[in-house]
GROMACS .gro file of C-alpha atoms in nm:
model
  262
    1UNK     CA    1   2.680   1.641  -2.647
    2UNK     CA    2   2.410   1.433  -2.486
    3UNK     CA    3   2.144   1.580  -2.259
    4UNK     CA    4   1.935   1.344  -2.091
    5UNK     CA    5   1.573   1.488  -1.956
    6UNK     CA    6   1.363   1.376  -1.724
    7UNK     CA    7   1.002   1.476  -1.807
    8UNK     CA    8   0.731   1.433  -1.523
    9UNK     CA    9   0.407   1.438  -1.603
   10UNK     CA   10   0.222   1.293  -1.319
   11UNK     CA   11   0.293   1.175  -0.957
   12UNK     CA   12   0.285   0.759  -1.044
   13UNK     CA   13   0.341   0.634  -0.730
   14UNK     CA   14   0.052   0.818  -0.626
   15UNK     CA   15  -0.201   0.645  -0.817
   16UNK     CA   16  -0.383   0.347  -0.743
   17UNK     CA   17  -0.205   0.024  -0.773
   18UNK     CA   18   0.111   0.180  -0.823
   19UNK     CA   19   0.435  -0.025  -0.820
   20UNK     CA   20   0.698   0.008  -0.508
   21UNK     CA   21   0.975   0.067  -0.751
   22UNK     CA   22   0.843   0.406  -0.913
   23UNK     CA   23   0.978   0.610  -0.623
   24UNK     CA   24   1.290   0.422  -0.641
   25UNK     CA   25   1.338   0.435  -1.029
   26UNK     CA   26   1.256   0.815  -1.013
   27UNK     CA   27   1.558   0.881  -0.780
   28UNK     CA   28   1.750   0.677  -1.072
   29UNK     CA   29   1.644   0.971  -1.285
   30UNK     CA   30   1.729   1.272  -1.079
   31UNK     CA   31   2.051   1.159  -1.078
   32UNK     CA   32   2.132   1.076  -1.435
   33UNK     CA   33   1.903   1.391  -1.527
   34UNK     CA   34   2.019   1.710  -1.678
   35UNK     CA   35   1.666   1.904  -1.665
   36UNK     CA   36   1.312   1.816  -1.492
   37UNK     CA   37   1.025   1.944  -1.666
   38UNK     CA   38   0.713   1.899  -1.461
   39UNK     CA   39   0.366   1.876  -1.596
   40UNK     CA   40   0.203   2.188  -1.418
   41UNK     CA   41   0.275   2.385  -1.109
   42UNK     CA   42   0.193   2.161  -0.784
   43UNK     CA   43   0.442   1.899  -0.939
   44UNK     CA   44   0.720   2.144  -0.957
   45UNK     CA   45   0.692   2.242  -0.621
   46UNK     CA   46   0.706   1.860  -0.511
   47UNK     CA   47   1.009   1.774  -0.721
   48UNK     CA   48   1.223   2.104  -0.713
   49UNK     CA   49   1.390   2.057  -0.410
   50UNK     CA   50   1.483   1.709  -0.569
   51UNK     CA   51   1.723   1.860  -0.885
   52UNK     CA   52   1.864   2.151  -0.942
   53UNK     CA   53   1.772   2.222  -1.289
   54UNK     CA   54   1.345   2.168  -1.205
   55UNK     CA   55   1.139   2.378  -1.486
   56UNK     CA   56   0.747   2.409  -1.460
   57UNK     CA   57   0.583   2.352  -1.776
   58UNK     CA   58   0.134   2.389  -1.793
   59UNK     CA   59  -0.052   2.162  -2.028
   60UNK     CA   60  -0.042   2.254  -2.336
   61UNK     CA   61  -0.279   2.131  -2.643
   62UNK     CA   62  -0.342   2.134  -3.043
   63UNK     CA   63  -0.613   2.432  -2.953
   64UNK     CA   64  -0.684   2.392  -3.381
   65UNK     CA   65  -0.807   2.044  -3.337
   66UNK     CA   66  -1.042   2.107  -3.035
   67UNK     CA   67  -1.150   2.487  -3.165
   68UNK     CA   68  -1.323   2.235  -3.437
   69UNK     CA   69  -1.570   2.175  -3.180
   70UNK     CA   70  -1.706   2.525  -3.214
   71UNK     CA   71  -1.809   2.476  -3.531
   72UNK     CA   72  -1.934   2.131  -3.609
   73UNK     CA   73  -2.306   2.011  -3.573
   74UNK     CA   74  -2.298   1.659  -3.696
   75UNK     CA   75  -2.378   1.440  -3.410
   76UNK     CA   76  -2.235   1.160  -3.300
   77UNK     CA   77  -2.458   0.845  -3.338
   78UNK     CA   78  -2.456   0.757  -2.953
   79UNK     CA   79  -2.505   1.131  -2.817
   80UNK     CA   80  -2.738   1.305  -3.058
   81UNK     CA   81  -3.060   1.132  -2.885
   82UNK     CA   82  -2.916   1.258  -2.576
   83UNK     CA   83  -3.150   1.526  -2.454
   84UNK     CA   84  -3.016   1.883  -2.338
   85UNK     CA   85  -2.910   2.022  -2.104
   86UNK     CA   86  -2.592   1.810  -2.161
   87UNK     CA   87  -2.282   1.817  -1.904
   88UNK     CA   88  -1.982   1.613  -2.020
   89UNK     CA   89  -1.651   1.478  -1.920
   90UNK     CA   90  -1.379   1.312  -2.139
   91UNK     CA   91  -1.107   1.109  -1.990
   92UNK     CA   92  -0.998   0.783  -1.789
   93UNK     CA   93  -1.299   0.709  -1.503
   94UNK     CA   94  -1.043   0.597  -1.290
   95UNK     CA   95  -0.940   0.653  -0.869
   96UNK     CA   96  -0.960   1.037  -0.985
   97UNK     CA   97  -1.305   1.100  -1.040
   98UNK     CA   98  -1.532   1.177  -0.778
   99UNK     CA   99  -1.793   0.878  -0.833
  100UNK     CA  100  -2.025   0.962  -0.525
  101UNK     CA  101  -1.998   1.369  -0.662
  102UNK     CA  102  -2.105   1.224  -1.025
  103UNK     CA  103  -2.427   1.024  -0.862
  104UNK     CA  104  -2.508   1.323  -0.614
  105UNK     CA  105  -2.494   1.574  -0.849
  106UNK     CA  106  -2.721   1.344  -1.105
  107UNK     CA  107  -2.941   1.309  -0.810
  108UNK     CA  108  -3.016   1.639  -0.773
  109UNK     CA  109  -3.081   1.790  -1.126
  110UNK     CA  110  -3.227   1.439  -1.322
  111UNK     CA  111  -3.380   1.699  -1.556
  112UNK     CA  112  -2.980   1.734  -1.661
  113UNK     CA  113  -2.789   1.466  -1.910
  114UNK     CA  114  -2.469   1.372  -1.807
  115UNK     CA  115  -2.200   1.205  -2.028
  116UNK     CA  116  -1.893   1.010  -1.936
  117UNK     CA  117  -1.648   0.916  -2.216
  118UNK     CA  118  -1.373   0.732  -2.130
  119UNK     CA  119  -1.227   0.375  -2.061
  120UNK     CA  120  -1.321   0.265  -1.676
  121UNK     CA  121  -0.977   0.188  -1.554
  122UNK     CA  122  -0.892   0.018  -1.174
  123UNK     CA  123  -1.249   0.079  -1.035
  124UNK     CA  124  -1.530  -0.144  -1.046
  125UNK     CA  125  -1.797  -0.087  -1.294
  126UNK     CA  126  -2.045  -0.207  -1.014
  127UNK     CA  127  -1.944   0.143  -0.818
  128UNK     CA  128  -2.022   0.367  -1.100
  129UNK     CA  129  -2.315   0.545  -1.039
  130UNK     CA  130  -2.613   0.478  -1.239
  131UNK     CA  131  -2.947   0.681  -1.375
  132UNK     CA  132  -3.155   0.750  -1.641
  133UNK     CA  133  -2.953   1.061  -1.698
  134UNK     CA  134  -2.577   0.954  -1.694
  135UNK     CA  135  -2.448   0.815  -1.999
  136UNK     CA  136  -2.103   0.609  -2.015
  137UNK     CA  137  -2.034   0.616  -2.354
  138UNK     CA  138  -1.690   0.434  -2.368
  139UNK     CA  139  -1.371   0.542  -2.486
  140UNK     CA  140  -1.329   0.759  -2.835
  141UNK     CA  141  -1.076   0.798  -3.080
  142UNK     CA  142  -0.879   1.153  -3.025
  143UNK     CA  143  -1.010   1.252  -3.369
  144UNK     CA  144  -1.368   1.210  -3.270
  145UNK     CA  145  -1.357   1.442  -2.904
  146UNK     CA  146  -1.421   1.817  -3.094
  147UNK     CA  147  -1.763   1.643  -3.239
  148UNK     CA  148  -1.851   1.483  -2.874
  149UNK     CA  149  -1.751   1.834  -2.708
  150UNK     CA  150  -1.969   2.037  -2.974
  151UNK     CA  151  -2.277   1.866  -2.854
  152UNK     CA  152  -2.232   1.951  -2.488
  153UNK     CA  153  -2.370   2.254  -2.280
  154UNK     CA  154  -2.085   2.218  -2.020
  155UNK     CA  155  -1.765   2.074  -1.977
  156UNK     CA  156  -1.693   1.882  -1.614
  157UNK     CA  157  -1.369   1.800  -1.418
  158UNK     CA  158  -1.553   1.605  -1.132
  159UNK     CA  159  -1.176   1.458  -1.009
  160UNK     CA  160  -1.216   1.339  -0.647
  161UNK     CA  161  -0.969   1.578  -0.417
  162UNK     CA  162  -0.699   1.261  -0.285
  163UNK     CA  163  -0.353   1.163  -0.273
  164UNK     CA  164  -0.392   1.070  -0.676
  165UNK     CA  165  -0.490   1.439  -0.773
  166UNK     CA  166  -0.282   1.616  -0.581
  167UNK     CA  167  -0.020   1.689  -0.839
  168UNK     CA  168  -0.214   1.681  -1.152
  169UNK     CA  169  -0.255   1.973  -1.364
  170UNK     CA  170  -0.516   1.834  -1.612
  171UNK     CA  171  -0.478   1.839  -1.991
  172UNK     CA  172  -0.870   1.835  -2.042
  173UNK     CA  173  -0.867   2.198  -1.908
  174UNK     CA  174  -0.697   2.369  -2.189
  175UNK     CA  175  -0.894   2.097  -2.428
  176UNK     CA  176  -1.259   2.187  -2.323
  177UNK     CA  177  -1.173   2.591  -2.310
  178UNK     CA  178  -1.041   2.574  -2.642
  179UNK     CA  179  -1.334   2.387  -2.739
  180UNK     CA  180  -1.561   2.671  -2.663
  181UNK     CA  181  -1.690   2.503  -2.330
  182UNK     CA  182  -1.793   2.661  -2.013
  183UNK     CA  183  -1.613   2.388  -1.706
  184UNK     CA  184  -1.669   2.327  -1.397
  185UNK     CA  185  -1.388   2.142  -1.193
  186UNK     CA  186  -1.383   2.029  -0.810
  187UNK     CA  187  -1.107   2.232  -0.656
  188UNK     CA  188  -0.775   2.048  -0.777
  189UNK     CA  189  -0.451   2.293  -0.708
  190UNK     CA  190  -0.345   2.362  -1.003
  191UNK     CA  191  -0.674   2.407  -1.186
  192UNK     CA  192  -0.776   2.692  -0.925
  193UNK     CA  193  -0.480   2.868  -0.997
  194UNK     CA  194  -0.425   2.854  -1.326
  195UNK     CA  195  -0.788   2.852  -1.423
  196UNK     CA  196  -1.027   2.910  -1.111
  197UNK     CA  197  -0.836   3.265  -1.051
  198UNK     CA  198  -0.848   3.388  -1.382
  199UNK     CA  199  -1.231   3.371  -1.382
  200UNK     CA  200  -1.170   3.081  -1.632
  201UNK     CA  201  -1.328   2.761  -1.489
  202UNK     CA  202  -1.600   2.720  -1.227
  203UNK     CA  203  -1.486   2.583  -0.935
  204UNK     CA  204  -1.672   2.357  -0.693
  205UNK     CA  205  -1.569   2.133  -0.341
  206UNK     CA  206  -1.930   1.972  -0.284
  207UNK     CA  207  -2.230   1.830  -0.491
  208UNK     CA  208  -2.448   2.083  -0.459
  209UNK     CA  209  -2.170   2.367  -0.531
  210UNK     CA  210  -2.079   2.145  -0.826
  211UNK     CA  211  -2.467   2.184  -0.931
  212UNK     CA  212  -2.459   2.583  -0.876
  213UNK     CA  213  -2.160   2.611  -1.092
  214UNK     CA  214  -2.333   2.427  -1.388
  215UNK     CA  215  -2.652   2.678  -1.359
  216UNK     CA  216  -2.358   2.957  -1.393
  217UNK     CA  217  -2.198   2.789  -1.627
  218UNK     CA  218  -2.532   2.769  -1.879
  219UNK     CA  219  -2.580   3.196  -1.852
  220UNK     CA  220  -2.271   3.282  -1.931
  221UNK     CA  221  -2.196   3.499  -2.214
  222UNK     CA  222  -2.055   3.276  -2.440
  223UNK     CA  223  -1.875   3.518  -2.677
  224UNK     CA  224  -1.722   3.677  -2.396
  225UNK     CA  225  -1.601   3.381  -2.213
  226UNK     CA  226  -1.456   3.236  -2.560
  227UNK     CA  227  -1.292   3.534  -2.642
  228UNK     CA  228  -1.122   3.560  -2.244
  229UNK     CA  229  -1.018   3.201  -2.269
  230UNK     CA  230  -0.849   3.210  -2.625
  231UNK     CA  231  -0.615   3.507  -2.500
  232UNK     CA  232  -0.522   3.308  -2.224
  233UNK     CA  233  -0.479   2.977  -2.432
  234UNK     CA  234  -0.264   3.173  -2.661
  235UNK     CA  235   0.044   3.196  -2.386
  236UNK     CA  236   0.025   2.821  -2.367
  237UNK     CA  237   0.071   2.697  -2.696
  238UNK     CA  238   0.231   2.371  -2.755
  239UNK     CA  239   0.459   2.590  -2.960
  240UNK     CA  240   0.565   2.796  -2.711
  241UNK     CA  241   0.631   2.531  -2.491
  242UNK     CA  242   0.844   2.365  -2.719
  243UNK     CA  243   1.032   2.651  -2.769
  244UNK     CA  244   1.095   2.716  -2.400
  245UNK     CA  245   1.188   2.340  -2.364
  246UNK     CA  246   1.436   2.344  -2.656
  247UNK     CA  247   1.573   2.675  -2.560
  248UNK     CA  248   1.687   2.484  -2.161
  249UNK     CA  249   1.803   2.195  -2.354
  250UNK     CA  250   2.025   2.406  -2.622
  251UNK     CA  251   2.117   2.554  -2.314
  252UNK     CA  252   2.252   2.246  -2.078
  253UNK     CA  253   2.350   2.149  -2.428
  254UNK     CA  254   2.619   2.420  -2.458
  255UNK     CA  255   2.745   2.359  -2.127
  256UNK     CA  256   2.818   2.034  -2.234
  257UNK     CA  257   3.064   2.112  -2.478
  258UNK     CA  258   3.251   2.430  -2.265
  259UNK     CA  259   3.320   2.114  -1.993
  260UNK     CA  260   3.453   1.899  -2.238
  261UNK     CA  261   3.672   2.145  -2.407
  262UNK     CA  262   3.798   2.313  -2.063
   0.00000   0.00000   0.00000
């Protein structure tokens, strides 16, 4: 028997530029849809009253691929001349990033390197904040993050707190802590709770809090926070999310077949 599953990662029609028809194409899916997964916890609670079969699901990561981070010390070419203290982000610099929190927060510690890597996407270059001290390095081949990572003294989520970020539960998260990082995030939903609560990530609403959280973040014990973030990285394996997603499936599977044969 068939079962068709709709998985939601993100809130599209939230995003900037987003097409009319998302909203209408996603009722199309409720309705042919056996199961919803969601990508985190804020999306579940916007789409659950929308299916009856809704199932949360956090980000979950190859942990083995960005754990390489930890131990490599060959430099990339455009970061090792890069002085320290270094405080980077990986991802799209997009709507979601907090552009004037970037620049403020530059502003204030220029003694501090910061490093962007990722494709600028539906914002001007002209708007990006510039200084001697922040980098934008370009996009990178997944292979190549763990060695960018290694090189940094703190991990940032700087996502702007709008209409764009309300839903996402970011994948970077999971990716820097498993990376060995220390992070600091602006307050996104599910990042607080998943992360902020469990003493996990720094979490920060203005520039200056955003600033205080990366002198935190550089005296923390290292060992300590490593060892508190692999236990809790551990319950979110890809694997066991996998397992949990088959398991549903096998499940509306089988009620498939006791229709068909009643």
């Amino acid at each position: 028997p068939e079962v068709t599953v709709y998985d939601c990662m993100d809130e599209l029609s939230a995003f900037k530029f987003a097409s009319p028809e998302l909203f209408e194409n996603e009722q199309k899916l409720f309705k042919k849809a056996d199961l919803v997964f969601t990508g985190g916890q804020s999306l579940y609670e916007a789409k659950k009253d929308q299916h009856e079969r809704v199932f949360a699901f956090p980000s979950s990561i190859d942990a083995e691929h960005f754990r390489q981070a930890r131990a490599i010390t060959k430099e990339p070419e455009d970061q090792k001349n890069i002085a320290h203290p270094r405080f980077g982000y990986c991802g799209v610099i997009d709507e979601r990033i907090d552009i004037s929190l970037l620049g403020k927060a530059a502003d204030l510690r220029p003694d501090w390197q910061f490093i962007m890597i990722g494709p600028v996407v539906k914002i001007s270059d002209q708007d990006l904040p510039r200084g001697a001290n922040i980098h934008y390095l370009g996009g990178k081949d997944y292979q190549n993050l763990p060695a960018y990572m290694a090189g940094w003294d703190v991990a940032l989520m700087p996502f702007a707190i709008n209409d764009s970020t309300k839903f996402i539960s970011p994948t970077k998260t999971p990716e820097y802590l498993a990376a060995g990082k220390s992070v600091v995030s602006t307050p996104v939903r599910d990042v607080v709770r998943s992360y902020g609560e469990n003493g996990l990530v720094h979490i920060a609403s203005t520039a200056e809090e955003f600033v205080a959280g990366c002198e935190k973040a550089l005296q923390e014990n290292a060992p300590q926070r490593i060892a508190k973030a692999d236990k809790f990285l551990a319950k979110n394996s890809w694997d066991k999310t996998w397992s949990e997603m088959q398991k549903l499936t096998l499940e509306q599977a089988a009620k498939g077949i006791k229709l068909a044969s009643a």
